[in-house]
Coordinates of C-alpha atoms in Angstrom, one line a residue:
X1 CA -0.4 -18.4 7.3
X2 CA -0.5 -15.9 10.6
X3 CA 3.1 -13.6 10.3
X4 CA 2.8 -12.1 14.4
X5 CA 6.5 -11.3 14.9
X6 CA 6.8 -8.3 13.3
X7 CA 10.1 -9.4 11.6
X8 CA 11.3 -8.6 8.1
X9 CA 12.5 -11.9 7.3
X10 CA 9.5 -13.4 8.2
X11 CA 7.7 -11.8 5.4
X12 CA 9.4 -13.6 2.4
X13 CA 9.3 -17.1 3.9
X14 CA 5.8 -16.8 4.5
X15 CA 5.4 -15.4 1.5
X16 CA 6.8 -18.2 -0.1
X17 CA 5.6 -20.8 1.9
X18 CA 1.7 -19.9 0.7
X19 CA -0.4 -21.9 -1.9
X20 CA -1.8 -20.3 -4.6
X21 CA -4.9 -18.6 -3.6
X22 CA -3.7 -18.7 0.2
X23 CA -3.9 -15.9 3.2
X24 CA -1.2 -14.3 4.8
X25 CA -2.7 -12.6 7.9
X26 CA 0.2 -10.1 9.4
X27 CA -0.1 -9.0 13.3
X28 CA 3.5 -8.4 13.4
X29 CA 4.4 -4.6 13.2
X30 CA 7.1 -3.0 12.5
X31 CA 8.7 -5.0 9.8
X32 CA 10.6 -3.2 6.9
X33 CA 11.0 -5.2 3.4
X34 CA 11.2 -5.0 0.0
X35 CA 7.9 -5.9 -1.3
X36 CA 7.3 -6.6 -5.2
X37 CA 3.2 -6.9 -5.6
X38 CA 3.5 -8.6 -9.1
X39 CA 5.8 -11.6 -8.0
X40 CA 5.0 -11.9 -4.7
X41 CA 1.2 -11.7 -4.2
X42 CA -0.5 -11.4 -7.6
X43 CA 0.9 -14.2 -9.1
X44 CA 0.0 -16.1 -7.1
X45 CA -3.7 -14.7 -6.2
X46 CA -2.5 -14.3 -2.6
X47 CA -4.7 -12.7 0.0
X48 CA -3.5 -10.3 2.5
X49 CA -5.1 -9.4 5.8
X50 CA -3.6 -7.0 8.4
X51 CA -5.3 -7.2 12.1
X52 CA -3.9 -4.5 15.0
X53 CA -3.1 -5.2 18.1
X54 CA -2.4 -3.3 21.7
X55 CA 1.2 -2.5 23.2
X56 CA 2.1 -3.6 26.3
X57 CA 0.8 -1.1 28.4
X58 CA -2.7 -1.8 26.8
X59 CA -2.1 -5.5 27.0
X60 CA -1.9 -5.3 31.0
X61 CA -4.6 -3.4 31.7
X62 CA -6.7 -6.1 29.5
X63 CA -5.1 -8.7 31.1
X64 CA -5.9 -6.9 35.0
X65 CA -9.4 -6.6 33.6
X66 CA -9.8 -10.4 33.1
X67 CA -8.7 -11.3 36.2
X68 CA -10.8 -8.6 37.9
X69 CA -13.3 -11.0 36.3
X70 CA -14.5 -7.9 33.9
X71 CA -14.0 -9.4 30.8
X72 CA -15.0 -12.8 30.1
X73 CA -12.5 -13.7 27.2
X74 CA -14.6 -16.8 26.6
X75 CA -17.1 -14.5 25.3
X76 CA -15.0 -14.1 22.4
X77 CA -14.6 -18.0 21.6
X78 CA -17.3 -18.6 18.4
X79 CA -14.8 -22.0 17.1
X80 CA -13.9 -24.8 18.5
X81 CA -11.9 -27.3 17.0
X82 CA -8.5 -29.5 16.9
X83 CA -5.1 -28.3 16.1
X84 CA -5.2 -31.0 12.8
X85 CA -8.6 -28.9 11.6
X86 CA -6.9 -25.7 11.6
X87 CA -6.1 -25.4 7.8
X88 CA -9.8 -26.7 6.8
X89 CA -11.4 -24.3 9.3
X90 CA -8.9 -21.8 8.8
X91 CA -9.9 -21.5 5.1
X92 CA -13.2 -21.8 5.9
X93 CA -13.5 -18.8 8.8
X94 CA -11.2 -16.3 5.9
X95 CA -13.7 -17.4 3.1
X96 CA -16.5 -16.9 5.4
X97 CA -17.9 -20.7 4.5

């Protein structure tokens, strides 16, 4: 599951929308909830990634770079694959399979 709008309600719906043994991977920030460890993730043997990410200001001058041709943002492709293969890969790139 990938949480990237930074909402609190978000949170428990994702939460509870996981498998056992899933990954929640959170780029949203700013979110504020109540969070109960024992029920909500180790119960369920839940995994929990966090990735950061730029503000605006940071993501226009990435974006300017690209189309000065000064980033290649293909360089950062390493997966290609269909939109139905995205939970089989998706476990697979988190497990590192």
């Amino acid at each position: 599951m990938i949480e990237c709008s930074g909402k609190a309600a978000a949170y428990p719906l994702a939460f509870a929308a996981l498998r056992v043994g899933g990954t929640l991977v959170s780029g949203g920030e700013g979110a504020c909830f109540e969070f109960r460890p024992s029920e909500t993730v180790i119960a369920k043997h839940l995994n929990l990634l966090g990735s950061l990410y730029s503000g605006m200001k940071q993501g226009q001058e990435v974006q300017n770079l690209m189309l000065q041709n000064q980033i290649d943002p293909m360089r950062f492709v390493t997966h290609r694959f269909s939109l139905d293969e995205l939970p089989t890969v998706f476990d697979k790139i988190v497990e590192c399979t």
